[in-house]
CSV table of C-alpha atoms in Angstrom, one decimal:
chain,number,residue,atom,x,y,z
M,30,MET,CA,0.0,0.0,0.0
M,31,PHE,CA,1.1,3.6,-0.5
M,32,PRO,CA,1.8,5.5,1.6
M,33,ASP,CA,0.4,3.1,4.4
M,34,GLU,CA,-2.2,0.5,4.9
M,35,ARG,CA,-4.9,3.1,5.8
M,36,LEU,CA,-7.3,4.0,3.0
M,37,PRO,CA,-8.8,7.5,3.0
M,38,MET,CA,-12.5,8.3,2.9
M,39,SER,CA,-13.6,9.3,-0.5
M,40,ARG,CA,-16.4,11.2,-2.2
M,41,ALA,CA,-18.1,10.2,-5.4
M,42,ILE,CA,-20.8,11.6,-7.6
M,43,GLN,CA,-23.4,8.9,-7.9
M,44,LEU,CA,-26.1,8.9,-10.6
M,45,ASP,CA,-28.9,6.9,-8.9
M,46,GLU,CA,-31.1,7.1,-12.0
M,47,PRO,CA,-31.4,9.5,-14.9
M,48,GLY,CA,-31.4,13.1,-13.7
M,49,GLN,CA,-30.6,12.1,-10.1
M,50,LEU,CA,-27.1,13.0,-9.1
M,51,ARG,CA,-25.8,13.2,-5.5
M,52,VAL,CA,-22.5,13.3,-3.6
M,53,VAL,CA,-22.0,10.1,-1.6
M,54,PRO,CA,-19.2,9.2,0.8
M,55,THR,CA,-17.3,6.1,-0.1
M,56,SER,CA,-14.5,4.0,1.4
M,57,PRO,CA,-12.2,2.7,-1.3
M,58,ALA,CA,-11.5,-1.0,-1.1
M,59,SER,CA,-8.0,-2.3,-0.9
M,60,PRO,CA,-6.8,-3.5,-4.3
M,61,ALA,CA,-7.3,-7.2,-4.9
M,62,ALA,CA,-5.0,-9.3,-7.0
M,63,GLY,CA,-4.4,-7.7,-10.3
M,64,GLU,CA,-6.0,-4.3,-9.3
M,65,ALA,CA,-4.7,-0.8,-8.7
M,66,LEU,CA,-6.2,2.1,-6.7
M,67,VAL,CA,-5.7,5.6,-8.2
M,68,ASP,CA,-6.0,9.0,-6.7
M,69,VAL,CA,-8.0,10.8,-9.4
M,70,ALA,CA,-6.5,14.2,-10.4
M,71,TRP,CA,-8.9,15.2,-13.2
M,72,SER,CA,-12.0,13.7,-14.8
M,73,GLY,CA,-13.6,14.7,-18.0
M,74,ILE,CA,-17.2,15.0,-19.2
M,75,CYS,CA,-18.4,14.1,-22.7
M,76,GLY,CA,-21.5,13.5,-24.7
M,77,SER,CA,-21.8,9.9,-23.4
M,78,ASP,CA,-22.1,11.3,-19.9
M,79,LEU,CA,-24.8,13.6,-21.0
M,80,GLU,CA,-26.7,10.6,-22.4
M,81,LEU,CA,-26.1,8.7,-19.2
M,82,HIS,CA,-27.5,11.6,-17.1
M,83,ALA,CA,-30.5,12.1,-19.5
M,84,GLY,CA,-31.3,8.4,-19.6
M,85,THR,CA,-30.9,8.2,-23.4
M,86,ARG,CA,-27.9,5.9,-23.5
M,87,PRO,CA,-29.0,2.5,-24.8
M,88,ALA,CA,-29.9,0.2,-21.8
M,89,GLU,CA,-27.2,-2.4,-22.6
M,90,PHE,CA,-24.5,0.4,-22.2
M,91,ALA,CA,-25.6,1.7,-18.8
M,92,ARG,CA,-26.2,0.3,-15.3
M,93,TYR,CA,-27.8,2.5,-12.6
M,94,PRO,CA,-26.8,3.4,-9.9
M,95,VAL,CA,-23.4,4.3,-11.3
M,96,VAL,CA,-20.5,6.7,-10.6
M,97,PRO,CA,-19.8,8.2,-14.1
M,98,GLY,CA,-16.4,9.1,-15.4
M,99,HIS,CA,-14.5,7.2,-18.1
M,100,GLU,CA,-12.1,10.1,-18.9
M,101,TRP,CA,-9.5,10.6,-16.2
M,102,SER,CA,-5.9,11.0,-15.0
M,103,GLY,CA,-4.3,10.4,-11.7
M,104,THR,CA,-1.6,8.9,-9.6
M,105,VAL,CA,-1.4,5.2,-8.5
M,106,ARG,CA,-1.9,5.0,-4.7
M,107,SER,CA,-1.6,1.3,-4.1
M,108,VAL,CA,-1.6,-2.0,-6.0
M,109,GLY,CA,-2.8,-5.5,-5.2
M,110,PRO,CA,-0.9,-8.8,-5.2
M,111,ASP,CA,0.7,-9.9,-8.4
M,112,VAL,CA,1.0,-6.2,-9.6
M,113,ASP,CA,4.3,-4.5,-10.1
M,114,PRO,CA,4.8,-2.4,-7.0
M,115,GLY,CA,6.8,0.0,-9.1
M,116,LEU,CA,3.5,1.4,-10.3
M,117,VAL,CA,2.9,3.0,-6.9
M,118,GLY,CA,3.3,6.8,-7.1
M,119,ARG,CA,3.3,6.9,-10.9
M,120,LYS,CA,1.1,9.2,-12.9
M,121,ALA,CA,-1.2,7.3,-15.1
M,122,VAL,CA,-4.4,7.1,-17.3
M,123,GLY,CA,-6.4,4.0,-18.0
M,124,GLU,CA,-8.6,2.2,-20.5
M,125,GLY,CA,-12.3,2.0,-19.8
M,126,PHE,CA,-13.3,-1.2,-21.6
M,127,ARG,CA,-13.1,-4.3,-19.3
M,128,TYR,CA,-12.2,-6.7,-22.0
M,129,CYS,CA,-11.6,-10.4,-21.4
M,130,GLY,CA,-8.2,-10.8,-23.2
M,131,ARG,CA,-9.1,-14.3,-24.3
M,132,CYS,CA,-11.6,-14.1,-27.2
M,133,GLN,CA,-10.4,-13.8,-30.8
M,134,PRO,CA,-11.0,-10.0,-31.1
M,135,CYS,CA,-9.0,-9.4,-28.0
M,136,LEU,CA,-6.2,-11.7,-29.2
M,137,ASP,CA,-6.2,-9.7,-32.5
M,138,GLY,CA,-5.8,-6.5,-30.5
M,139,ASP,CA,-9.4,-5.3,-31.1
M,140,THR,CA,-10.2,-5.1,-27.4
M,141,THR,CA,-13.3,-2.8,-27.9
M,142,LEU,CA,-14.9,-5.7,-29.8
M,143,CYS,CA,-14.5,-8.2,-26.9
M,144,THR,CA,-17.2,-10.9,-27.2
M,145,ASP,CA,-17.9,-10.8,-23.4
M,146,ASP,CA,-20.8,-8.7,-22.2
M,147,TYR,CA,-20.2,-5.0,-22.4
M,148,ASP,CA,-18.4,-3.7,-19.3
M,149,GLU,CA,-16.9,-0.2,-19.0
M,150,THR,CA,-15.6,2.1,-16.3
M,151,GLY,CA,-18.1,4.9,-15.7
M,152,PHE,CA,-21.1,3.2,-17.3
M,153,THR,CA,-21.4,-0.3,-15.8
M,154,ARG,CA,-18.6,0.0,-13.2
M,155,PRO,CA,-17.8,2.9,-10.8
M,156,GLY,CA,-16.0,5.6,-12.6
M,157,ALA,CA,-13.7,8.6,-11.9
M,158,TRP,CA,-16.2,11.2,-10.8
M,159,SER,CA,-14.7,10.4,-7.5
M,160,ASP,CA,-11.6,11.0,-5.3
M,161,HIS,CA,-10.4,7.5,-6.0
M,162,LEU,CA,-10.8,4.8,-8.7
M,163,LEU,CA,-10.2,1.1,-8.5
M,164,LEU,CA,-9.5,-0.7,-11.7
M,165,PRO,CA,-7.6,-3.7,-13.2
M,166,ALA,CA,-3.9,-2.7,-13.3
M,167,ARG,CA,-3.6,-4.1,-16.8
M,168,LEU,CA,-5.6,-1.2,-18.1
M,169,LEU,CA,-3.2,1.4,-16.8
M,170,HIS,CA,-0.9,3.4,-19.1
M,171,VAL,CA,1.9,5.0,-17.2
M,172,LEU,CA,2.9,8.6,-18.0
M,173,HIS,CA,6.2,10.5,-17.6
M,174,ASP,CA,6.8,11.9,-14.1
M,175,THR,CA,6.6,15.4,-15.6
M,176,ALA,CA,3.3,14.8,-17.4
M,177,ASP,CA,0.6,17.4,-17.1
M,178,LEU,CA,-2.3,15.5,-15.5
M,179,ARG,CA,-4.8,18.2,-16.4
M,180,ALA,CA,-4.1,17.7,-20.1
M,181,ALA,CA,-3.7,14.0,-19.7
M,182,ALA,CA,-7.4,13.7,-18.7
M,183,LEU,CA,-8.2,14.1,-22.4
M,184,LEU,CA,-6.2,11.0,-23.3
M,185,GLU,CA,-9.4,8.8,-23.4
M,186,PRO,CA,-11.0,10.9,-26.2
M,187,ALA,CA,-7.6,11.3,-27.8
M,188,SER,CA,-7.2,7.5,-27.9
M,189,CYS,CA,-10.5,7.2,-29.7
M,190,MET,CA,-9.2,9.7,-32.3
M,191,ALA,CA,-5.9,7.9,-32.3
M,192,ALA,CA,-7.9,4.9,-33.5
M,193,ALA,CA,-9.4,7.0,-36.3
M,194,GLY,CA,-5.9,8.2,-37.2
M,195,LEU,CA,-4.6,4.7,-37.4
M,196,LYS,CA,-7.5,3.7,-39.6
M,197,ALA,CA,-7.0,6.7,-41.9
M,198,ALA,CA,-3.4,5.6,-42.4
M,199,VAL,CA,-2.5,8.9,-44.1
M,200,GLN,CA,0.8,9.3,-46.0
M,201,PRO,CA,2.9,12.5,-46.0
M,202,GLY,CA,1.4,15.0,-48.3
M,203,GLU,CA,-2.0,13.5,-48.6
M,204,THR,CA,-5.0,15.8,-48.2
M,205,ALA,CA,-7.4,15.2,-45.3
M,206,ALA,CA,-10.7,16.8,-44.1
M,207,VAL,CA,-12.1,16.5,-40.6
M,208,VAL,CA,-15.8,17.0,-40.4
M,209,GLY,CA,-16.5,18.6,-37.0
M,210,GLY,CA,-14.3,21.1,-35.2
M,211,GLY,CA,-15.2,20.1,-31.6
M,212,THR,CA,-12.9,18.4,-29.1
M,213,LEU,CA,-12.8,15.1,-31.0
M,214,GLY,CA,-12.3,16.7,-34.4
M,215,LEU,CA,-9.4,18.9,-33.1
M,216,LEU,CA,-7.7,15.9,-31.5
M,217,VAL,CA,-7.8,13.9,-34.7
M,218,VAL,CA,-6.4,17.0,-36.5
M,219,GLN,CA,-3.3,16.7,-34.4
M,220,PHE,CA,-2.8,13.0,-35.3
M,221,LEU,CA,-3.3,13.6,-39.0
M,222,THR,CA,-0.9,16.6,-39.2
M,223,ALA,CA,1.7,14.7,-37.2
M,224,ALA,CA,1.5,12.0,-39.9
M,225,GLY,CA,2.2,14.6,-42.6
M,226,ALA,CA,-1.3,15.2,-43.9
M,227,LYS,CA,-2.6,18.6,-45.1
M,228,VAL,CA,-5.7,19.0,-43.1
M,229,THR,CA,-8.9,21.1,-43.6
M,230,VAL,CA,-11.5,21.3,-40.8
M,231,VAL,CA,-15.2,21.6,-41.9
M,232,ASP,CA,-17.6,23.0,-39.4
M,233,PRO,CA,-20.6,25.4,-39.6
M,234,ARG,CA,-19.4,27.4,-36.6
M,235,GLU,CA,-16.9,30.1,-37.8
M,236,GLU,CA,-15.6,30.6,-34.2
M,237,ARG,CA,-13.9,27.2,-34.5
M,238,ALA,CA,-11.6,28.4,-37.2
M,239,GLU,CA,-8.9,29.7,-34.8
M,240,PRO,CA,-8.8,26.7,-32.5
M,241,ALA,CA,-8.6,24.4,-35.6
M,242,LYS,CA,-5.6,26.3,-36.9
M,243,ARG,CA,-3.9,26.3,-33.5
M,244,CYS,CA,-4.2,22.5,-33.5
M,245,GLY,CA,-2.5,22.3,-36.9
M,246,ALA,CA,-5.2,22.6,-39.5
M,247,GLY,CA,-4.0,24.3,-42.7
M,248,ALA,CA,-7.5,25.5,-43.6
M,249,PHE,CA,-11.0,25.9,-42.2
M,250,THR,CA,-14.2,26.1,-44.1
M,251,THR,CA,-18.0,25.6,-43.6
M,252,PRO,CA,-20.1,22.9,-45.2
M,253,ASP,CA,-21.7,25.3,-47.6
M,254,ARG,CA,-18.3,26.4,-49.0
M,255,VAL,CA,-16.2,23.3,-49.0
M,256,SER,CA,-15.0,21.6,-52.1
M,257,GLY,CA,-14.4,17.8,-52.2
M,258,GLY,CA,-11.6,15.6,-53.5
M,259,PHE,CA,-9.8,14.8,-50.3
M,260,ASP,CA,-7.7,11.6,-50.0
M,261,VAL,CA,-9.2,10.8,-46.6
M,262,VAL,CA,-12.0,12.3,-44.6
M,263,VAL,CA,-12.6,11.7,-40.9
M,264,GLU,CA,-16.2,12.3,-39.6
M,265,ALA,CA,-16.0,13.5,-36.0
M,266,ALA,CA,-19.3,15.3,-35.4
M,267,GLY,CA,-21.9,12.7,-35.0
M,268,ALA,CA,-24.6,15.0,-36.3
M,269,SER,CA,-27.4,14.4,-38.9
M,270,GLY,CA,-25.9,14.4,-42.4
M,271,THR,CA,-22.2,14.5,-41.4
M,272,GLY,CA,-21.6,10.9,-42.5
M,273,ARG,CA,-23.0,11.7,-45.9
M,274,LEU,CA,-21.0,14.9,-46.1
M,275,ALA,CA,-17.8,13.0,-45.3
M,276,VAL,CA,-18.4,10.6,-48.2
M,277,ALA,CA,-19.2,13.5,-50.5
M,278,LEU,CA,-15.9,15.2,-49.7
M,279,THR,CA,-13.8,12.1,-50.5
M,280,ARG,CA,-12.2,11.6,-53.9
M,281,ARG,CA,-13.0,8.5,-55.9
M,282,GLY,CA,-11.0,5.6,-54.4
M,283,GLY,CA,-10.4,7.5,-51.2
M,284,ARG,CA,-10.9,6.6,-47.5
M,285,VAL,CA,-13.5,7.6,-45.0
M,286,VAL,CA,-13.4,7.1,-41.2
M,287,LEU,CA,-16.7,7.4,-39.4
M,288,THR,CA,-16.5,8.0,-35.6
M,289,GLY,CA,-19.8,9.7,-34.7
M,290,MET,CA,-23.3,8.3,-34.2
M,291,ALA,CA,-26.2,10.7,-34.7
M,292,HIS,CA,-29.3,9.9,-32.6
M,293,GLU,CA,-31.5,10.7,-35.7
M,294,ASP,CA,-30.1,11.1,-39.2
M,295,ALA,CA,-32.4,13.0,-41.6
M,296,GLU,CA,-29.7,12.5,-44.3
M,297,PRO,CA,-28.5,8.9,-44.1
M,298,LEU,CA,-25.6,7.7,-46.1
M,299,PRO,CA,-26.8,5.9,-49.3
M,300,PRO,CA,-24.7,2.7,-50.0
M,301,ALA,CA,-24.8,3.6,-53.7
M,302,ASP,CA,-22.6,6.7,-53.0
M,303,LEU,CA,-19.9,4.4,-51.6
M,304,VAL,CA,-20.1,1.8,-54.4
M,305,ALA,CA,-20.0,4.4,-57.2
M,306,ALA,CA,-17.0,6.1,-55.8
M,307,ALA,CA,-15.2,2.9,-54.7
M,308,ILE,CA,-14.6,4.5,-51.3
M,309,THR,CA,-13.2,2.5,-48.4
M,310,VAL,CA,-15.1,3.1,-45.2
M,311,HIS,CA,-13.6,2.5,-41.7
M,312,THR,CA,-15.5,2.9,-38.4
M,313,VAL,CA,-14.3,3.5,-34.9
M,314,PHE,CA,-16.0,2.2,-31.7
M,315,GLY,CA,-14.0,3.4,-28.7
M,316,ALA,CA,-10.3,2.9,-28.4
M,317,SER,CA,-8.4,-0.4,-28.4
M,318,SER,CA,-5.3,-1.0,-26.3
M,319,LYS,CA,-3.2,-0.3,-29.4
M,320,ALA,CA,-4.9,3.1,-29.9
M,321,TRP,CA,-4.3,4.0,-26.3
M,322,SER,CA,-0.6,3.2,-26.6
M,323,HIS,CA,-0.5,5.3,-29.8
M,324,ALA,CA,-2.1,8.3,-28.0
M,325,VAL,CA,0.0,8.0,-24.9
M,326,ARG,CA,3.2,7.9,-27.0
M,327,ALA,CA,2.2,10.9,-29.0
M,328,PHE,CA,1.4,12.8,-25.8
M,329,SER,CA,4.7,11.9,-24.2
M,330,ALA,CA,6.6,12.9,-27.3
M,331,GLY,CA,4.9,16.3,-27.5
M,332,LEU,CA,3.1,15.5,-30.8
M,333,LEU,CA,-0.3,15.7,-29.1
M,334,ASP,CA,-1.3,18.7,-27.0
M,335,PRO,CA,-4.9,18.4,-25.6
M,336,GLU,CA,-4.5,21.3,-23.1
M,337,PRO,CA,-5.8,24.1,-25.4
M,338,LEU,CA,-9.1,22.2,-25.8
M,339,ILE,CA,-10.0,22.6,-22.1
M,340,THR,CA,-12.5,25.4,-21.6
M,341,HIS,CA,-14.2,24.8,-18.2
M,342,GLU,CA,-13.2,23.3,-14.8
M,343,TYR,CA,-15.4,22.6,-11.9
M,344,PRO,CA,-15.0,21.1,-8.4
M,345,LEU,CA,-16.3,17.5,-8.2
M,346,GLU,CA,-19.3,18.5,-6.2
M,347,ASP,CA,-20.4,20.9,-9.0
M,348,ALA,CA,-20.8,18.0,-11.5
M,349,GLU,CA,-24.5,18.9,-12.2
M,350,ARG,CA,-23.6,22.5,-13.0
M,351,ALA,CA,-20.8,21.2,-15.3
M,352,LEU,CA,-23.3,18.9,-17.1
M,353,ASP,CA,-25.7,21.9,-17.6
M,354,VAL,CA,-23.0,24.0,-19.1
M,355,LEU,CA,-21.9,21.3,-21.5
M,356,ALA,CA,-25.5,20.7,-22.6
M,357,ASP,CA,-26.3,24.3,-23.2
M,358,PRO,CA,-25.9,25.1,-26.9
M,359,ARG,CA,-25.6,28.8,-26.1
M,360,VAL,CA,-22.3,28.2,-24.2
M,361,PRO,CA,-19.3,27.6,-26.3
M,362,THR,CA,-17.5,24.7,-24.7
M,363,GLY,CA,-14.5,22.5,-25.4
M,364,LYS,CA,-13.6,19.9,-22.9
M,365,VAL,CA,-15.2,20.3,-19.4
M,366,LEU,CA,-13.2,18.9,-16.5
M,367,LEU,CA,-14.0,18.0,-12.9
M,368,HIS,CA,-11.4,17.9,-10.1
M,369,PRO,CA,-11.5,16.6,-6.6
């Protein structure tokens, strides 16, 4: 144990049922074999958390009551038996999917496609809207001792976009468009530019032009002004019609990576558009262990900088206020963080 055998009392934000948040006292359990206990430094809020709070997340991907929080950073406090004691005191982030590691997708490295029942930190298991988080140590990714834990809290969404970047497989000098200039879109911009692509961000909100260029985009345009012909297009908006737009912007024989899921799509993607243009389509569901490693390496090397995307910070007990701000379309937000 670190620093001693006594475990501190802890607070957590528990979602008893949709719309019902409350602060609850908790007493962290000692890590069992294969587990680690983390002191949470920062925890992020994303659209999936809004769905969890609103009760619109599909039933098979939620379990109430639950402590949300699948985006986080922290420091390892203690570890259980059979875990490297050298992890204690290290800064870390961690994967959310509790994959089995035995099925064929897991053995192939596609851990988000595990054939076991869905199980994920912050949705079916207690998450990081808490002072402490208990998780399997195998899910940890250790950071440099000098790592900025505030910025590192964005490594979960960054890992999802690392998966998109790996699927895109851009070559130096290729042209790429990113549909969506929000947090996810600007994270994937950084991966694409690091790989040598010339990137254009497409978003209807003109105020996103400057953040896009700060993240490495060479150009910014709106959907009504954009011209097509890109080698690769990444859809990172998850809004009605954005999948169809992504395909329309791709040159014949090009590649599309779809990452968003619109609740309702008034402009669905016609299969004929894909066939006629011989476009290769990739999709991303979460982040595999490989994508996590890719994102952490990029962050540690200084090729990925999520810090400018953070716009709001709230104490842990103000989680409901933070959710309201993120859900309000009148408030321009990037990444919203909670801290103990």
